[in-house]
């Protein structure tokens, strides 16, 4: 079997000063042109890689909202003048690895002044209302058309869950923070290492109902790293290295599939459910097999809804599960025994590696005072708004 | 409100022209999904043709928060809501005409679109914003509907 990879469609926009097209227009023109050239549709694509040096955040996911949101993994690539080639290589590697058989790579940059910004507001000498951005806003919309503040966005995710399910209120969300602050007292790497009482959490400053200050992750600095090898290479390594090796049984990445509500308010549930279900299938693991979970508790409201999204509790039963201490370190499935983002901290780029470090350390039996005894299988979950979700399932080496 | 004042919508999907104020969506000709912002192709299906469509002015609240920290100083704490309009289109806005308290929000009660002045520029042009209100808030004046004049913080 050959591992050759072929190009079946290609397109580009004119290169000039585009005064009439914003950067999303340019990206969409090239992407849709390449799909047309390949006689393919966005539904045929199994992966998307988007390279840009200057566009921040999850830019590839913003492109999806212009060309089709099908839930596929998105790589946002940033590699100076090699950015576009790296995007192409990212798709090539996914195909060569057998993850998918067709994908779209895109590179885009808007470097001249004067073209319409799709997101920013331009500085003005005088305050004159002029439509700006794709929604044509004439003044800042924060506080006028609701909120885009992270703790407010995730607060709404929580109140949406509370509306749909019984037994979920302010106290259940606060109990998540009580648990994570208790867990971090055993973690010398955590940013906070002191317990907070439920009462103290509920009476703390309200940032955005129902999230009070100790229910929100702090700002902090940190880093984490892992080394991966192939199975063939592992077999050649020292027995002590092999004994401590942790198997990645599942690695799944998703983006938002289209949902009618998702453009007005980020839907963190659907892509998490899709990633978790795919990961369980890939690993041949049932949620009840998990010895520990590190999930993305940027805010207490987020952790509670992810109990349900990751199938850790009965459907709709996240409130009842925290009430009976299911996710505590001595509960049915320990969740965020590191303290989670709320208490361990959330240095954004490090977080998705730090949770793998945490689970791997338990599987190796090296987690010290916070060790979950006999841990064999663990799950990590992160979500970046825009959105990107990654779920990994790790297993202790059989040896 | 003087008719000589030039009024502009705070975002371009708010229509102030003829008839009652309402939102306007881009409806995909292929699948019917409706989006408030302009899209190059439909995020639901990839279709590339859209038709401008007036949207209903009534709906229900699906989620909310009361934003305290970081609220713009001239606005103060406010209630942010995600509203599902009666045709299934979603829009984020403020709930107006209520105090900024969680207990003031009832997700079972329908809401309807209201407009209010949100600012004036150096030329005297007035920006008109929209929000959602409960029927019981109808007797309030427009200026009171913002509901953010409280001095909680």
Coordinates of C-alpha atoms in Angstrom, one line a residue:
Chain A
X1 CA 0.0 0.0 0.0
X2 CA 1.4 3.4 -1.0
X3 CA 1.2 6.3 1.4
X4 CA 1.2 8.9 -1.5
X5 CA -1.1 11.9 -1.0
X6 CA -2.5 13.8 -4.0
X7 CA -3.9 17.3 -4.7
X8 CA -7.3 17.3 -6.4
X9 CA -8.3 21.0 -6.1
X10 CA -6.6 24.3 -5.8
X11 CA -7.6 28.0 -5.9
X12 CA -6.3 31.4 -4.9
X13 CA -7.5 35.0 -4.8
X14 CA -5.7 37.8 -6.6
X15 CA -2.9 39.3 -4.5
X16 CA -3.4 43.0 -4.2
X17 CA -4.7 45.5 -1.8
X18 CA -8.3 44.2 -1.2
X19 CA -10.3 47.2 0.0
X20 CA -13.6 45.5 -0.5
X21 CA -12.9 42.1 1.1
X22 CA -12.2 41.3 4.7
X23 CA -9.9 38.5 5.7
X24 CA -12.8 36.1 6.1
X25 CA -13.9 36.9 2.6
X26 CA -10.4 36.2 1.2
X27 CA -10.3 32.9 3.2
X28 CA -13.7 31.8 2.0
X29 CA -13.0 32.8 -1.6
X30 CA -9.9 30.5 -1.7
X31 CA -11.5 27.7 0.3
X32 CA -14.8 27.6 -1.7
X33 CA -12.8 27.9 -4.9
X34 CA -10.6 24.9 -4.0
X35 CA -13.7 22.9 -3.1
X36 CA -15.3 23.7 -6.5
X37 CA -12.1 22.9 -8.3
X38 CA -12.0 19.5 -6.7
X39 CA -15.8 19.0 -7.4
X40 CA -16.1 18.4 -3.7
X41 CA -18.1 19.9 -0.9
X42 CA -17.2 20.9 2.7
X43 CA -19.1 17.7 3.7
X44 CA -16.4 15.6 2.0
X45 CA -13.6 17.1 4.1
X46 CA -12.3 15.2 7.1
X47 CA -9.9 17.8 8.4
X48 CA -9.3 21.5 8.0
X49 CA -5.9 23.3 8.5
X50 CA -5.8 27.1 8.4
X51 CA -2.6 29.0 8.4
X52 CA -2.3 32.7 9.3
X53 CA 0.4 34.6 10.9
X54 CA -1.6 37.6 12.2
X55 CA -5.1 36.5 12.9
X56 CA -5.6 35.6 16.5
X57 CA -7.8 33.1 18.4
X58 CA -9.5 30.2 16.6
X59 CA -9.4 31.7 13.2
X60 CA -9.9 28.4 11.4
X61 CA -13.2 28.1 13.2
X62 CA -14.2 31.6 12.1
X63 CA -13.6 30.4 8.5
X64 CA -15.8 27.3 9.1
X65 CA -18.7 29.7 9.9
X66 CA -18.2 31.1 6.4
X67 CA -17.8 27.8 4.5
X68 CA -19.6 25.2 6.6
X69 CA -19.5 23.9 10.2
X70 CA -19.3 20.1 9.9
X71 CA -17.6 19.4 13.2
X72 CA -14.3 18.2 11.7
X73 CA -10.9 18.7 13.5
X74 CA -9.4 22.1 12.8
X75 CA -5.7 22.9 13.0
X76 CA -4.9 26.6 13.4
X77 CA -1.3 26.9 12.1
X78 CA 1.2 29.6 12.9
X79 CA 4.7 29.2 11.6
X80 CA 6.0 32.5 10.2
X81 CA 6.7 32.4 6.5
X82 CA 6.3 28.6 6.5
X83 CA 2.7 28.9 7.9
X84 CA 0.9 27.9 4.7
X85 CA 3.2 25.0 3.9
X86 CA 2.7 23.8 7.5
X87 CA -1.1 23.9 7.0
X88 CA -0.7 21.7 3.9
X89 CA 1.6 19.3 5.8
X90 CA -0.9 19.1 8.7
X91 CA -3.6 17.8 6.3
X92 CA -1.1 15.5 4.6
X93 CA -0.1 14.0 7.9
X94 CA -3.7 13.4 8.9
X95 CA -4.3 11.6 5.6
X96 CA -1.0 9.6 5.7
X97 CA -1.9 8.6 9.3
X98 CA -5.2 7.2 8.1
X99 CA -7.3 9.6 10.2
X100 CA -9.2 10.7 7.1
X101 CA -9.0 10.5 3.4
X102 CA -9.7 14.1 2.3
X103 CA -9.0 17.5 3.8
X104 CA -8.7 21.2 3.1
X105 CA -5.6 23.3 3.8
X106 CA -5.9 27.1 3.6
X107 CA -3.4 29.9 4.0
X108 CA -4.5 33.5 4.3
X109 CA -3.2 36.9 5.3
X110 CA -4.5 40.4 5.1
X111 CA -1.6 42.8 5.5
X112 CA -2.6 46.2 4.1
X113 CA -4.4 48.9 5.9
X114 CA -7.8 50.1 4.7
X115 CA -9.5 46.9 4.2
X116 CA -12.6 46.3 6.3
X117 CA -11.8 44.6 9.6
X118 CA -14.3 41.8 10.4
X119 CA -13.9 42.1 14.1
X120 CA -11.9 45.1 15.4
X121 CA -13.0 48.7 15.9
X122 CA -11.0 51.3 14.3
X123 CA -9.7 54.3 16.4
X124 CA -11.4 57.5 15.6
X125 CA -10.6 61.2 16.2
X126 CA -14.3 62.0 16.4
X127 CA -17.1 59.9 17.7
X128 CA -19.2 59.3 14.6
X129 CA -21.3 56.3 14.2
X130 CA -20.1 54.2 11.3
X131 CA -21.0 50.6 10.7
X132 CA -18.1 48.3 11.6
X133 CA -17.5 44.6 11.3
X134 CA -19.8 41.9 9.8
X135 CA -22.7 43.0 12.0
X136 CA -22.3 46.6 11.1
X137 CA -22.2 47.7 14.8
X138 CA -21.9 51.4 15.4
X139 CA -20.8 51.2 19.0
X140 CA -19.3 48.5 21.3
X141 CA -22.0 45.9 21.8
X142 CA -20.7 44.5 25.2
X143 CA -23.4 45.3 27.7
X144 CA -25.9 46.3 25.0
X145 CA -26.4 43.0 23.2
X146 CA -25.6 40.8 26.1
X147 CA -22.1 39.7 27.1
X148 CA -19.1 38.1 25.5
X149 CA -17.1 38.1 28.7
X150 CA -15.9 34.5 29.3
X151 CA -17.2 34.2 32.8
X152 CA -20.5 35.5 31.6
X153 CA -20.7 33.3 28.5
X154 CA -20.0 30.2 30.6
X155 CA -22.5 31.4 33.2
X156 CA -25.1 31.3 30.5
X157 CA -24.1 27.8 29.6
X158 CA -24.8 26.9 33.2
X159 CA -28.2 28.6 33.4
X160 CA -29.2 26.9 30.1
X161 CA -28.4 23.5 31.7
X162 CA -30.3 24.5 34.9
X163 CA -33.3 25.5 32.8
X164 CA -33.4 22.1 31.1
X165 CA -32.7 19.9 34.0
X166 CA -34.0 19.6 37.6
X167 CA -31.9 20.0 40.7
X168 CA -29.4 22.4 39.3
X169 CA -28.9 25.8 40.9
X170 CA -26.4 28.3 42.3
X171 CA -25.5 25.8 45.1
X172 CA -24.7 22.9 42.8
X173 CA -22.4 25.1 40.7
X174 CA -20.7 26.4 43.9
X175 CA -20.1 22.8 45.0
X176 CA -17.9 22.2 42.0
X177 CA -15.6 25.0 43.2
X178 CA -15.7 23.6 46.7
X179 CA -14.5 20.2 45.4
X180 CA -11.8 21.6 43.2
X181 CA -10.4 23.9 45.9
X182 CA -10.4 20.9 48.3
X183 CA -8.6 18.7 45.8
X184 CA -5.8 21.2 45.1
X185 CA -4.8 21.2 48.8
X186 CA -3.0 17.9 47.9
X187 CA -1.3 19.3 44.7
X188 CA 2.0 21.1 45.3
X189 CA 1.8 22.3 41.6
X190 CA -1.5 24.1 42.1
X191 CA -1.9 27.9 42.1
X192 CA -4.3 27.8 45.0
X193 CA -3.7 25.2 47.7
X194 CA -6.3 26.2 50.4
X195 CA -9.8 24.9 50.9
X196 CA -12.8 27.2 50.4
X197 CA -16.1 26.5 52.3
X198 CA -19.3 26.3 50.3
X199 CA -20.5 29.3 52.2
X200 CA -17.4 31.3 51.4
X201 CA -17.7 30.5 47.7
X202 CA -21.4 31.5 47.6
X203 CA -20.8 34.7 49.4
X204 CA -17.8 35.8 47.4
X205 CA -17.9 38.6 44.8
X206 CA -20.4 37.7 42.0
X207 CA -18.6 38.1 38.6
X208 CA -21.5 36.8 36.5
X209 CA -24.4 34.9 38.1
X210 CA -24.0 32.1 39.1
X211 CA -20.1 32.3 38.9
X212 CA -18.5 34.0 41.9
X213 CA -14.8 34.7 42.0
X214 CA -13.6 31.4 43.5
X215 CA -15.7 29.6 40.8
X216 CA -13.5 31.1 38.1
X217 CA -10.1 30.0 37.0
X218 CA -7.3 32.4 38.0
X219 CA -4.7 34.0 35.6
X220 CA -1.3 32.3 36.0
X221 CA 1.9 31.2 34.2
X222 CA 3.0 27.7 33.6
X223 CA 4.1 25.1 31.1
X224 CA 3.8 21.4 30.5
X225 CA 5.3 19.0 27.9
X226 CA 5.1 15.3 26.9
X227 CA 7.3 13.1 24.7
X228 CA 5.6 10.6 22.3
X229 CA 7.1 7.6 20.5
X230 CA 5.8 5.0 18.1
X231 CA 5.0 1.5 19.3
X232 CA 7.9 0.2 17.2
X233 CA 10.3 2.6 18.8
X234 CA 9.0 1.9 22.3
X235 CA 9.9 -1.8 21.9
X236 CA 13.5 -0.8 21.5
X237 CA 13.7 1.3 24.7
X238 CA 14.9 0.4 28.2
X239 CA 12.5 -1.8 30.3
X240 CA 12.2 1.0 32.9
X241 CA 11.0 3.4 30.3
X242 CA 8.6 0.8 28.9
X243 CA 7.2 0.1 32.4
X244 CA 6.3 3.7 33.0
X245 CA 4.9 4.2 29.5
X246 CA 1.4 5.4 29.2
X247 CA -0.7 4.4 26.2
X248 CA -2.8 7.0 24.3
X249 CA -5.8 4.9 23.7
X250 CA -7.9 7.6 22.1
X251 CA -7.1 11.1 20.7
X252 CA -10.1 12.9 19.2
X253 CA -10.4 16.5 18.1
X254 CA -13.7 18.2 17.1
X255 CA -15.0 21.6 16.1
X256 CA -18.5 22.9 16.4
X257 CA -21.0 21.3 14.0
X258 CA -23.6 23.9 13.0
X259 CA -26.2 24.5 15.6
X260 CA -28.8 27.3 15.3
X261 CA -27.9 28.7 18.7
X262 CA -24.1 28.5 18.2
X263 CA -23.6 31.7 16.3
X264 CA -25.4 33.7 19.0
X265 CA -23.8 31.9 21.9
X266 CA -21.0 29.3 21.9
X267 CA -22.3 25.8 22.2
X268 CA -19.7 23.9 24.3
X269 CA -21.9 20.8 24.7
X270 CA -22.3 19.3 21.2
X271 CA -18.6 19.2 20.2
X272 CA -17.7 17.8 23.7
X273 CA -20.3 15.0 23.3
X274 CA -19.1 14.2 19.8
X275 CA -15.4 14.0 20.9
X276 CA -16.2 12.0 24.1
X277 CA -18.3 9.4 22.2
X278 CA -15.7 9.0 19.5
X279 CA -13.0 8.6 22.1
X280 CA -14.9 6.0 24.1
X281 CA -15.4 4.1 20.9
X282 CA -11.8 4.5 19.7
X283 CA -10.4 3.3 23.1
X284 CA -13.1 0.6 23.7
X285 CA -13.6 2.2 27.1
X286 CA -16.9 2.8 28.9
X287 CA -17.2 6.0 31.0
X288 CA -17.7 3.7 34.1
X289 CA -14.2 2.2 33.4
X290 CA -12.6 5.6 34.1
X291 CA -10.5 5.9 37.2
X292 CA -10.1 9.7 36.9
X293 CA -11.0 12.6 34.6
X294 CA -9.3 16.0 34.1
X295 CA -11.9 18.1 32.4
X296 CA -12.1 21.7 31.3
X297 CA -13.5 23.6 34.3
X298 CA -12.6 27.1 33.3
X299 CA -15.6 28.0 35.3
X300 CA -17.7 26.0 37.8
X301 CA -20.7 26.2 35.4
X302 CA -18.6 24.5 32.7
X303 CA -17.5 21.6 34.8
X304 CA -21.1 20.8 35.8
X305 CA -22.4 20.6 32.2
X306 CA -19.4 18.5 31.2
X307 CA -20.3 15.7 33.7
X308 CA -23.2 15.2 31.4
X309 CA -21.4 15.8 28.1
X310 CA -18.7 13.3 29.0
X311 CA -21.4 10.8 30.2
X312 CA -20.0 10.7 33.7
X313 CA -23.4 11.1 35.3
X314 CA -26.9 10.0 34.4
X315 CA -28.4 12.1 31.5
X316 CA -29.6 15.4 33.0
X317 CA -28.2 14.3 36.4
X318 CA -25.2 16.6 36.9
X319 CA -26.7 18.4 39.8
X320 CA -27.6 15.3 41.6
X321 CA -24.2 13.8 40.9
X322 CA -22.3 16.7 42.5
X323 CA -24.8 16.7 45.4
X324 CA -23.9 13.1 46.2
X325 CA -20.1 13.8 45.7
X326 CA -19.8 11.5 42.6
X327 CA -16.9 13.6 41.2
X328 CA -14.9 14.0 44.5
X329 CA -11.6 12.1 44.8
X330 CA -13.3 9.4 46.9
X331 CA -16.4 9.4 44.7
X332 CA -17.5 7.2 41.7
X333 CA -15.4 8.9 39.1
X334 CA -12.8 11.4 40.5
X335 CA -12.9 14.6 38.5
X336 CA -10.1 17.2 38.5
X337 CA -8.1 15.8 41.4
X338 CA -5.4 18.2 40.4
X339 CA -7.7 21.1 41.5
X340 CA -8.7 21.7 37.9
X341 CA -8.4 25.0 36.2
X342 CA -10.4 26.6 38.9
X343 CA -7.8 25.9 41.6
X344 CA -4.7 24.4 39.9
X345 CA -4.7 27.3 37.4
X346 CA -5.1 27.8 33.7
X347 CA -2.0 29.0 31.8
X348 CA -3.9 28.7 28.5
X349 CA -1.4 27.2 26.2
X350 CA -0.2 24.7 28.9
X351 CA -3.6 23.5 30.0
X352 CA -4.2 20.8 27.4
X353 CA -0.8 19.2 28.2
X354 CA -0.9 19.8 32.0
X355 CA -4.1 17.6 32.2
X356 CA -2.4 14.8 30.3
X357 CA 0.6 15.2 32.7
X358 CA -1.8 14.8 35.6
X359 CA -3.6 11.7 34.4
X360 CA -0.3 10.1 33.2
X361 CA 1.2 10.7 36.6
X362 CA -1.6 8.9 38.3
X363 CA -1.5 6.0 35.8
X364 CA 2.2 5.7 36.7
X365 CA 1.4 5.7 40.4
X366 CA 3.6 8.7 41.0
X367 CA 1.0 11.3 42.1
X368 CA 2.1 11.4 45.7
X369 CA -0.5 12.6 48.2
X370 CA -3.1 13.0 45.6
X371 CA -2.6 9.6 44.0
X372 CA -5.8 7.8 42.9
X373 CA -4.9 4.3 44.0
X374 CA -4.7 1.7 41.3
X375 CA -5.6 4.1 38.5
X376 CA -5.5 2.3 35.2
X377 CA -7.6 4.4 32.8
X378 CA -8.1 8.2 32.7
X379 CA -9.6 10.8 30.4
X380 CA -8.6 14.4 29.6
X381 CA -10.8 17.1 28.1
X382 CA -10.1 20.6 26.9
X383 CA -12.2 23.1 25.0
X384 CA -11.2 26.3 23.4
X385 CA -14.0 28.7 22.5
X386 CA -14.5 29.3 18.9
X387 CA -14.5 26.3 19.3
X388 CA -12.1 23.4 19.5
X389 CA -12.4 20.3 21.7
X390 CA -9.9 17.6 22.4
X391 CA -10.4 14.4 24.4
X392 CA -7.7 11.9 25.2
X393 CA -8.0 8.6 26.9
X394 CA -4.9 7.3 28.6
X395 CA -4.1 3.8 29.9
X396 CA -1.5 2.4 32.1
X397 CA 1.1 0.1 30.4
X398 CA 0.2 -3.5 30.8
X399 CA 3.8 -4.4 31.6
Chain B
X1 CA -38.4 61.9 20.2
X2 CA -37.8 64.6 17.6
X3 CA -38.2 63.5 14.0
X4 CA -35.3 65.6 13.0
X5 CA -32.8 63.4 14.8
X6 CA -31.0 60.9 12.5
X7 CA -31.3 57.4 14.0
X8 CA -29.2 54.4 13.1
X9 CA -29.5 50.9 14.3
X10 CA -26.8 49.7 16.7
X11 CA -26.2 46.7 14.4
X12 CA -27.3 46.2 10.8
X13 CA -29.6 43.3 11.5
X14 CA -32.0 45.7 13.4
X15 CA -34.5 47.2 11.0
X16 CA -36.0 50.6 12.1
X17 CA -37.6 51.6 8.8
X18 CA -41.2 51.0 8.0
X19 CA -43.5 49.4 10.6
X20 CA -42.4 48.2 14.0
X21 CA -38.7 47.6 14.7
X22 CA -37.6 44.0 14.0
X23 CA -34.6 41.9 13.3
X24 CA -33.7 40.8 9.8
X25 CA -31.9 37.5 9.0
X26 CA -30.1 36.0 6.0
X27 CA -32.1 32.8 5.3
X28 CA -30.2 30.1 3.3
X29 CA -32.1 29.3 0.1
X30 CA -30.9 25.7 0.3
X31 CA -31.6 24.6 3.9
X32 CA -33.5 27.5 5.5
X33 CA -31.0 28.1 8.3
X34 CA -31.2 31.8 9.3
X35 CA -28.2 33.8 10.3
X36 CA -28.0 37.4 11.6
X37 CA -24.5 38.1 10.2
X38 CA -23.5 38.0 6.6
X39 CA -21.9 34.7 5.6
X40 CA -19.9 33.7 2.5
X41 CA -21.6 30.3 2.6
X42 CA -24.1 28.7 4.9
X43 CA -22.5 27.3 8.1
X44 CA -25.2 24.7 8.2
X45 CA -25.0 23.3 4.7
X46 CA -22.5 25.2 2.5
X47 CA -25.2 26.8 0.4
X48 CA -24.2 30.1 -1.1
X49 CA -27.5 32.0 -1.8
X50 CA -29.4 33.8 0.9
X51 CA -32.7 35.8 1.1
X52 CA -33.2 38.6 3.5
X53 CA -36.0 37.7 5.9
X54 CA -37.8 39.7 8.6
X55 CA -37.7 37.8 11.9
X56 CA -40.4 37.5 14.6
X57 CA -40.2 39.9 17.5
X58 CA -41.2 37.4 20.2
X59 CA -39.4 34.5 21.8
X60 CA -38.2 32.8 25.0
X61 CA -35.1 33.1 27.1
X62 CA -32.9 30.0 26.9
X63 CA -30.0 31.2 29.1
X64 CA -29.0 34.2 31.1
X65 CA -26.4 35.7 33.3
X66 CA -26.2 38.9 35.4
X67 CA -22.9 40.4 34.4
X68 CA -21.3 42.4 37.3
X69 CA -17.5 42.5 36.9
X70 CA -16.4 44.1 33.7
X71 CA -19.7 45.6 32.8
X72 CA -19.2 48.9 30.9
X73 CA -19.2 51.7 33.5
X74 CA -22.0 53.8 31.8
X75 CA -24.2 50.7 31.7
X76 CA -23.6 49.0 35.0
X77 CA -24.6 45.4 35.9
X78 CA -26.9 44.0 33.2
X79 CA -28.8 40.9 32.3
X80 CA -27.5 39.1 29.2
X81 CA -29.9 36.7 27.6
X82 CA -29.9 34.2 24.7
X83 CA -33.3 34.4 23.2
X84 CA -34.9 31.8 20.9
X85 CA -37.2 33.7 18.6
X86 CA -40.5 32.0 17.6
X87 CA -39.0 30.9 14.3
X88 CA -36.0 29.2 15.9
X89 CA -33.5 31.9 15.2
X90 CA -31.2 32.7 18.2
X91 CA -30.1 36.2 19.3
X92 CA -28.1 37.5 22.2
X93 CA -29.2 40.7 23.8
X94 CA -30.0 42.3 27.1
X95 CA -33.1 41.7 29.1
X96 CA -34.4 45.2 29.8
X97 CA -37.1 46.6 32.1
X98 CA -36.0 44.4 35.1
X99 CA -33.5 44.9 37.9
X100 CA -30.1 43.2 37.3
X101 CA -30.9 40.3 39.5
X102 CA -31.1 36.5 38.8
X103 CA -34.5 36.4 40.6
X104 CA -35.9 38.8 38.0
X105 CA -35.4 36.3 35.2
X106 CA -38.2 33.8 34.3
X107 CA -37.3 31.5 31.4
X108 CA -40.9 30.4 31.1
X109 CA -42.3 33.8 30.3
X110 CA -42.3 35.0 26.7
X111 CA -40.3 38.1 25.8
X112 CA -40.6 40.6 23.0
X113 CA -38.3 43.0 21.2
X114 CA -38.1 46.6 22.4
X115 CA -35.8 49.4 21.2
X116 CA -34.2 52.3 23.1
X117 CA -31.6 55.0 22.5
X118 CA -28.1 53.7 23.3
X119 CA -26.0 56.7 22.5
X120 CA -25.4 59.8 20.4
X121 CA -22.4 60.6 18.3
X122 CA -20.7 64.0 17.7
X123 CA -23.0 64.7 14.8
X124 CA -26.1 64.2 16.9
X125 CA -26.9 60.9 15.3
X126 CA -28.7 58.6 17.7
X127 CA -27.9 54.9 17.9
X128 CA -30.9 52.7 18.5
X129 CA -30.3 49.4 20.3
X130 CA -32.7 46.5 20.9
X131 CA -33.3 44.4 23.9
X132 CA -36.0 42.0 25.1
X133 CA -38.6 42.7 27.7
X134 CA -41.5 40.9 29.5
X135 CA -45.0 42.0 28.6
X136 CA -45.3 43.3 32.2
X137 CA -42.6 45.8 31.3
X138 CA -44.7 47.5 28.5
X139 CA -45.9 50.4 30.6
X140 CA -42.3 51.6 31.3
X141 CA -41.0 54.4 29.3
X142 CA -38.3 53.8 26.8
X143 CA -35.6 55.4 28.9
X144 CA -36.5 53.3 31.8
X145 CA -36.4 50.1 29.9
X146 CA -32.7 49.9 30.0
X147 CA -33.2 48.8 33.6
X148 CA -29.5 49.5 34.4
X149 CA -29.8 52.7 36.4
X150 CA -29.5 50.9 39.7
X151 CA -26.5 51.7 41.9
X152 CA -25.6 48.2 43.0
X153 CA -21.9 48.6 42.6

